[in-house]
Amino acid sequence: MTTRRISAGTAVRNTVLVLVSLLWAVPTWLLVVNALVPAADYSGSPHWLPHGGFGLFDNMSQAWTRARLGPAMGNSLLYAVTSSAAAIVVATTAAFATVIMPVKRKTLWFWLIYSGTLLPLQVFLRPLFLAYARTGLYDAQIGLFLVYVAVAIPFAYFIMRNFAQTLPGEVIEAARLDGASWWRVFWQIHVPLSRSAMVAAFVFQFVAVWNDLLFGITLSTSRNIRPVMAALAELQGNYSNVGPPVVLGGALLVSLPTVVLFFSAQRFFVSSLKLG
């Protein structure tokens, strides 16, 4: 009887997971199917099944040329790599200080740092815009870099703190008894042990920065500064005459780097989630 109940529960769980997965896959399916339609043959209504000719590469080519996706993808790559790496360094250091080191009020420090994720990003737009306009950071790469680092730190800290709590305290105690300084413990013990969690946090933040549109269109105007999502949004502007298949082809094209990164770091991603 118990075995039958477990089997029935497993079957129900697997069925629910499959249904949820299919539901999540519907937008991706619609994106791919409609990106395949040649722009000249698009009727104005979305297709659920492949229809007409194969215009994916032509749509991608038009999106690449008209939106200047090459320089924009270079900008996003710069922002995503540098800001994510800087945020991971800060978050790892903060996690080490608030979990491993004997500091007071550890819970207070956690909420003080993590509270940066509790407010919607739209709250920061007006003060950021005014401050950037007065300090010369508006429409500058350093300005976008700073805001991306600040936004990425709280969630990266959340991941690194949870992972740090799973690390064996005996290793740290043994190192301290042998006379190792906190600086040495951090770089030679904590960082190597936290490598998988750092990679997972980097993937999270890279995807978030790469997909950002809000700060990209608010804090920049020049095409040599704007990230890729802001450049892609220009294809849907009032003065754009391209069809939806071109926009979808561009969206599919700019999503490839995040997909490649995720599958490349999947081993670190899964292992860190299991431990953290």
JSON list of C-alpha atoms in Angstrom, two decimals, residues 3-138:
[
{"chain": "A", "resi": 3, "resn": "THR", "atom": "CA", "xyz": [4.66, 1.67, -2.33]},
{"chain": "A", "resi": 4, "resn": "ARG", "atom": "CA", "xyz": [1.49, 2.33, -4.35]},
{"chain": "A", "resi": 5, "resn": "ARG", "atom": "CA", "xyz": [0.97, 5.67, -2.59]},
{"chain": "A", "resi": 6, "resn": "ILE", "atom": "CA", "xyz": [4.57, 6.69, -3.27]},
{"chain": "A", "resi": 7, "resn": "SER", "atom": "CA", "xyz": [4.25, 5.67, -6.92]},
{"chain": "A", "resi": 8, "resn": "ALA", "atom": "CA", "xyz": [0.99, 7.57, -7.29]},
{"chain": "A", "resi": 9, "resn": "GLY", "atom": "CA", "xyz": [2.51, 10.65, -5.64]},
{"chain": "A", "resi": 10, "resn": "THR", "atom": "CA", "xyz": [5.55, 10.47, -7.91]},
{"chain": "A", "resi": 11, "resn": "ALA", "atom": "CA", "xyz": [3.35, 10.16, -10.99]},
{"chain": "A", "resi": 12, "resn": "VAL", "atom": "CA", "xyz": [1.27, 13.19, -9.97]},
{"chain": "A", "resi": 13, "resn": "ARG", "atom": "CA", "xyz": [4.39, 15.22, -9.26]},
{"chain": "A", "resi": 14, "resn": "ASN", "atom": "CA", "xyz": [5.98, 14.29, -12.56]},
{"chain": "A", "resi": 15, "resn": "THR", "atom": "CA", "xyz": [2.77, 15.11, -14.43]},
{"chain": "A", "resi": 16, "resn": "VAL", "atom": "CA", "xyz": [2.57, 18.53, -12.80]},
{"chain": "A", "resi": 17, "resn": "LEU", "atom": "CA", "xyz": [6.22, 19.22, -13.59]},
{"chain": "A", "resi": 18, "resn": "VAL", "atom": "CA", "xyz": [5.72, 18.25, -17.24]},
{"chain": "A", "resi": 19, "resn": "LEU", "atom": "CA", "xyz": [2.64, 20.47, -17.55]},
{"chain": "A", "resi": 20, "resn": "VAL", "atom": "CA", "xyz": [4.42, 23.42, -15.94]},
{"chain": "A", "resi": 21, "resn": "SER", "atom": "CA", "xyz": [7.43, 22.88, -18.21]},
{"chain": "A", "resi": 22, "resn": "LEU", "atom": "CA", "xyz": [5.19, 22.86, -21.28]},
{"chain": "A", "resi": 23, "resn": "LEU", "atom": "CA", "xyz": [3.48, 26.03, -20.08]},
{"chain": "A", "resi": 24, "resn": "TRP", "atom": "CA", "xyz": [6.84, 27.76, -19.69]},
{"chain": "A", "resi": 25, "resn": "ALA", "atom": "CA", "xyz": [7.89, 26.54, -23.14]},
{"chain": "A", "resi": 26, "resn": "VAL", "atom": "CA", "xyz": [4.91, 28.09, -24.94]},
{"chain": "A", "resi": 27, "resn": "PRO", "atom": "CA", "xyz": [6.41, 31.62, -25.26]},
{"chain": "A", "resi": 28, "resn": "THR", "atom": "CA", "xyz": [9.68, 30.18, -26.55]},
{"chain": "A", "resi": 29, "resn": "TRP", "atom": "CA", "xyz": [7.79, 28.06, -29.08]},
{"chain": "A", "resi": 30, "resn": "LEU", "atom": "CA", "xyz": [5.82, 31.07, -30.33]},
{"chain": "A", "resi": 31, "resn": "LEU", "atom": "CA", "xyz": [9.03, 33.12, -30.58]},
{"chain": "A", "resi": 32, "resn": "VAL", "atom": "CA", "xyz": [10.81, 30.50, -32.67]},
{"chain": "A", "resi": 33, "resn": "VAL", "atom": "CA", "xyz": [7.84, 29.71, -34.93]},
{"chain": "A", "resi": 34, "resn": "ASN", "atom": "CA", "xyz": [7.08, 33.35, -35.74]},
{"chain": "A", "resi": 35, "resn": "ALA", "atom": "CA", "xyz": [10.76, 34.21, -36.16]},
{"chain": "A", "resi": 36, "resn": "LEU", "atom": "CA", "xyz": [10.85, 31.60, -38.95]},
{"chain": "A", "resi": 37, "resn": "VAL", "atom": "CA", "xyz": [8.22, 33.49, -40.97]},
{"chain": "A", "resi": 38, "resn": "PRO", "atom": "CA", "xyz": [9.65, 35.77, -43.70]},
{"chain": "A", "resi": 39, "resn": "ALA", "atom": "CA", "xyz": [8.91, 39.39, -42.84]},
{"chain": "A", "resi": 40, "resn": "ALA", "atom": "CA", "xyz": [7.16, 39.96, -46.19]},
{"chain": "A", "resi": 41, "resn": "ASP", "atom": "CA", "xyz": [4.81, 37.00, -45.60]},
{"chain": "A", "resi": 42, "resn": "TYR", "atom": "CA", "xyz": [3.73, 37.91, -42.07]},
{"chain": "A", "resi": 43, "resn": "SER", "atom": "CA", "xyz": [-0.05, 38.32, -41.96]},
{"chain": "A", "resi": 44, "resn": "GLY", "atom": "CA", "xyz": [-0.28, 40.26, -38.69]},
{"chain": "A", "resi": 45, "resn": "SER", "atom": "CA", "xyz": [-1.51, 37.40, -36.50]},
{"chain": "A", "resi": 46, "resn": "PRO", "atom": "CA", "xyz": [0.80, 35.02, -34.62]},
{"chain": "A", "resi": 47, "resn": "HIS", "atom": "CA", "xyz": [1.35, 31.49, -35.92]},
{"chain": "A", "resi": 48, "resn": "TRP", "atom": "CA", "xyz": [1.26, 28.45, -33.64]},
{"chain": "A", "resi": 49, "resn": "LEU", "atom": "CA", "xyz": [2.82, 26.11, -36.22]},
{"chain": "A", "resi": 50, "resn": "PRO", "atom": "CA", "xyz": [5.59, 26.67, -38.78]},
{"chain": "A", "resi": 51, "resn": "HIS", "atom": "CA", "xyz": [4.07, 28.50, -41.72]},
{"chain": "A", "resi": 52, "resn": "GLY", "atom": "CA", "xyz": [5.40, 29.67, -45.07]},
{"chain": "A", "resi": 53, "resn": "GLY", "atom": "CA", "xyz": [9.08, 29.86, -45.97]},
{"chain": "A", "resi": 54, "resn": "PHE", "atom": "CA", "xyz": [12.21, 29.88, -43.84]},
{"chain": "A", "resi": 55, "resn": "GLY", "atom": "CA", "xyz": [13.12, 33.49, -43.09]},
{"chain": "A", "resi": 56, "resn": "LEU", "atom": "CA", "xyz": [14.94, 33.15, -39.78]},
{"chain": "A", "resi": 57, "resn": "PHE", "atom": "CA", "xyz": [18.41, 34.08, -40.98]},
{"chain": "A", "resi": 58, "resn": "ASP", "atom": "CA", "xyz": [17.10, 36.96, -43.08]},
{"chain": "A", "resi": 59, "resn": "ASN", "atom": "CA", "xyz": [15.15, 38.28, -40.07]},
{"chain": "A", "resi": 60, "resn": "MET", "atom": "CA", "xyz": [18.24, 38.00, -37.90]},
{"chain": "A", "resi": 61, "resn": "SER", "atom": "CA", "xyz": [20.31, 39.78, -40.53]},
{"chain": "A", "resi": 62, "resn": "GLN", "atom": "CA", "xyz": [17.84, 42.66, -40.74]},
{"chain": "A", "resi": 63, "resn": "ALA", "atom": "CA", "xyz": [17.69, 42.97, -36.95]},
{"chain": "A", "resi": 64, "resn": "TRP", "atom": "CA", "xyz": [21.49, 42.87, -36.72]},
{"chain": "A", "resi": 65, "resn": "THR", "atom": "CA", "xyz": [21.86, 45.65, -39.30]},
{"chain": "A", "resi": 66, "resn": "ARG", "atom": "CA", "xyz": [18.98, 47.97, -38.43]},
{"chain": "A", "resi": 67, "resn": "ALA", "atom": "CA", "xyz": [19.38, 47.83, -34.65]},
{"chain": "A", "resi": 68, "resn": "ARG", "atom": "CA", "xyz": [23.19, 47.68, -34.82]},
{"chain": "A", "resi": 69, "resn": "LEU", "atom": "CA", "xyz": [23.16, 44.70, -32.51]},
{"chain": "A", "resi": 70, "resn": "GLY", "atom": "CA", "xyz": [26.89, 44.06, -32.87]},
{"chain": "A", "resi": 71, "resn": "PRO", "atom": "CA", "xyz": [28.10, 47.11, -30.88]},
{"chain": "A", "resi": 72, "resn": "ALA", "atom": "CA", "xyz": [25.12, 46.80, -28.53]},
{"chain": "A", "resi": 73, "resn": "MET", "atom": "CA", "xyz": [25.97, 43.18, -27.73]},
{"chain": "A", "resi": 74, "resn": "GLY", "atom": "CA", "xyz": [29.55, 44.25, -27.10]},
{"chain": "A", "resi": 75, "resn": "ASN", "atom": "CA", "xyz": [28.30, 46.86, -24.63]},
{"chain": "A", "resi": 76, "resn": "SER", "atom": "CA", "xyz": [26.07, 44.36, -22.85]},
{"chain": "A", "resi": 77, "resn": "LEU", "atom": "CA", "xyz": [28.89, 41.83, -22.70]},
{"chain": "A", "resi": 78, "resn": "LEU", "atom": "CA", "xyz": [31.13, 44.44, -21.10]},
{"chain": "A", "resi": 79, "resn": "TYR", "atom": "CA", "xyz": [28.48, 45.46, -18.57]},
{"chain": "A", "resi": 80, "resn": "ALA", "atom": "CA", "xyz": [27.41, 41.90, -17.76]},
{"chain": "A", "resi": 81, "resn": "VAL", "atom": "CA", "xyz": [30.91, 40.50, -17.27]},
{"chain": "A", "resi": 82, "resn": "THR", "atom": "CA", "xyz": [32.49, 43.37, -15.34]},
{"chain": "A", "resi": 83, "resn": "SER", "atom": "CA", "xyz": [29.53, 44.30, -13.14]},
{"chain": "A", "resi": 84, "resn": "SER", "atom": "CA", "xyz": [28.70, 40.68, -12.32]},
{"chain": "A", "resi": 85, "resn": "ALA", "atom": "CA", "xyz": [32.32, 39.89, -11.46]},
{"chain": "A", "resi": 86, "resn": "ALA", "atom": "CA", "xyz": [32.59, 42.99, -9.24]},
{"chain": "A", "resi": 87, "resn": "ALA", "atom": "CA", "xyz": [29.30, 42.16, -7.51]},
{"chain": "A", "resi": 88, "resn": "ILE", "atom": "CA", "xyz": [30.40, 38.57, -6.87]},
{"chain": "A", "resi": 89, "resn": "VAL", "atom": "CA", "xyz": [33.65, 39.76, -5.27]},
{"chain": "A", "resi": 90, "resn": "VAL", "atom": "CA", "xyz": [31.78, 42.15, -2.98]},
{"chain": "A", "resi": 91, "resn": "ALA", "atom": "CA", "xyz": [29.08, 39.61, -2.16]},
{"chain": "A", "resi": 92, "resn": "THR", "atom": "CA", "xyz": [31.58, 36.84, -1.41]},
{"chain": "A", "resi": 93, "resn": "THR", "atom": "CA", "xyz": [33.54, 39.15, 0.88]},
{"chain": "A", "resi": 94, "resn": "ALA", "atom": "CA", "xyz": [30.37, 40.25, 2.66]},
{"chain": "A", "resi": 95, "resn": "ALA", "atom": "CA", "xyz": [29.20, 36.65, 3.07]},
{"chain": "A", "resi": 96, "resn": "PHE", "atom": "CA", "xyz": [32.55, 35.67, 4.55]},
{"chain": "A", "resi": 97, "resn": "ALA", "atom": "CA", "xyz": [32.42, 38.59, 6.98]},
{"chain": "A", "resi": 98, "resn": "THR", "atom": "CA", "xyz": [28.84, 37.99, 8.14]},
{"chain": "A", "resi": 99, "resn": "VAL", "atom": "CA", "xyz": [28.96, 34.18, 8.34]},
{"chain": "A", "resi": 100, "resn": "ILE", "atom": "CA", "xyz": [32.54, 33.06, 8.98]},
{"chain": "A", "resi": 101, "resn": "MET", "atom": "CA", "xyz": [34.06, 35.96, 10.89]},
{"chain": "A", "resi": 102, "resn": "PRO", "atom": "CA", "xyz": [32.92, 36.66, 14.47]},
{"chain": "A", "resi": 103, "resn": "VAL", "atom": "CA", "xyz": [31.03, 39.89, 13.79]},
{"chain": "A", "resi": 104, "resn": "LYS", "atom": "CA", "xyz": [28.15, 41.20, 15.88]},
{"chain": "A", "resi": 105, "resn": "ARG", "atom": "CA", "xyz": [24.54, 41.47, 14.69]},
{"chain": "A", "resi": 106, "resn": "LYS", "atom": "CA", "xyz": [24.90, 39.11, 11.75]},
{"chain": "A", "resi": 107, "resn": "THR", "atom": "CA", "xyz": [21.16, 39.08, 11.09]},
{"chain": "A", "resi": 108, "resn": "LEU", "atom": "CA", "xyz": [21.07, 42.86, 10.96]},
{"chain": "A", "resi": 109, "resn": "TRP", "atom": "CA", "xyz": [23.89, 42.92, 8.42]},
{"chain": "A", "resi": 110, "resn": "PHE", "atom": "CA", "xyz": [22.07, 40.33, 6.32]},
{"chain": "A", "resi": 111, "resn": "TRP", "atom": "CA", "xyz": [18.85, 42.34, 6.14]},
{"chain": "A", "resi": 112, "resn": "LEU", "atom": "CA", "xyz": [20.72, 45.57, 5.61]},
{"chain": "A", "resi": 113, "resn": "ILE", "atom": "CA", "xyz": [22.39, 44.18, 2.47]},
{"chain": "A", "resi": 114, "resn": "TYR", "atom": "CA", "xyz": [19.56, 41.97, 1.24]},
{"chain": "A", "resi": 115, "resn": "SER", "atom": "CA", "xyz": [16.97, 44.77, 1.56]},
{"chain": "A", "resi": 116, "resn": "GLY", "atom": "CA", "xyz": [18.27, 46.09, -1.75]},
{"chain": "A", "resi": 117, "resn": "THR", "atom": "CA", "xyz": [16.12, 43.46, -3.49]},
{"chain": "A", "resi": 118, "resn": "LEU", "atom": "CA", "xyz": [12.90, 44.32, -1.64]},
{"chain": "A", "resi": 119, "resn": "LEU", "atom": "CA", "xyz": [12.10, 47.55, -3.51]},
{"chain": "A", "resi": 120, "resn": "PRO", "atom": "CA", "xyz": [11.07, 47.63, -7.18]},
{"chain": "A", "resi": 121, "resn": "LEU", "atom": "CA", "xyz": [13.74, 49.00, -9.48]},
{"chain": "A", "resi": 122, "resn": "GLN", "atom": "CA", "xyz": [11.40, 51.73, -10.72]},
{"chain": "A", "resi": 123, "resn": "VAL", "atom": "CA", "xyz": [11.78, 53.45, -7.33]},
{"chain": "A", "resi": 124, "resn": "PHE", "atom": "CA", "xyz": [15.42, 54.23, -8.13]},
{"chain": "A", "resi": 125, "resn": "LEU", "atom": "CA", "xyz": [14.89, 55.67, -11.62]},
{"chain": "A", "resi": 126, "resn": "ARG", "atom": "CA", "xyz": [14.13, 59.31, -10.80]},
{"chain": "A", "resi": 127, "resn": "PRO", "atom": "CA", "xyz": [16.87, 59.86, -8.20]},
{"chain": "A", "resi": 128, "resn": "LEU", "atom": "CA", "xyz": [19.36, 57.99, -10.34]},
{"chain": "A", "resi": 129, "resn": "PHE", "atom": "CA", "xyz": [18.48, 60.02, -13.43]},
{"chain": "A", "resi": 130, "resn": "LEU", "atom": "CA", "xyz": [18.80, 63.33, -11.57]},
{"chain": "A", "resi": 131, "resn": "ALA", "atom": "CA", "xyz": [22.05, 62.32, -9.87]},
{"chain": "A", "resi": 132, "resn": "TYR", "atom": "CA", "xyz": [23.57, 61.02, -13.11]},
{"chain": "A", "resi": 133, "resn": "ALA", "atom": "CA", "xyz": [22.59, 64.16, -15.00]},
{"chain": "A", "resi": 134, "resn": "ARG", "atom": "CA", "xyz": [24.30, 66.37, -12.40]},
{"chain": "A", "resi": 135, "resn": "THR", "atom": "CA", "xyz": [27.48, 64.31, -12.06]},
{"chain": "A", "resi": 136, "resn": "GLY", "atom": "CA", "xyz": [28.17, 63.54, -15.71]},
{"chain": "A", "resi": 137, "resn": "LEU", "atom": "CA", "xyz": [27.46, 59.82, -15.35]},
{"chain": "A", "resi": 138, "resn": "TYR", "atom": "CA", "xyz": [24.42, 59.97, -17.63]}
]
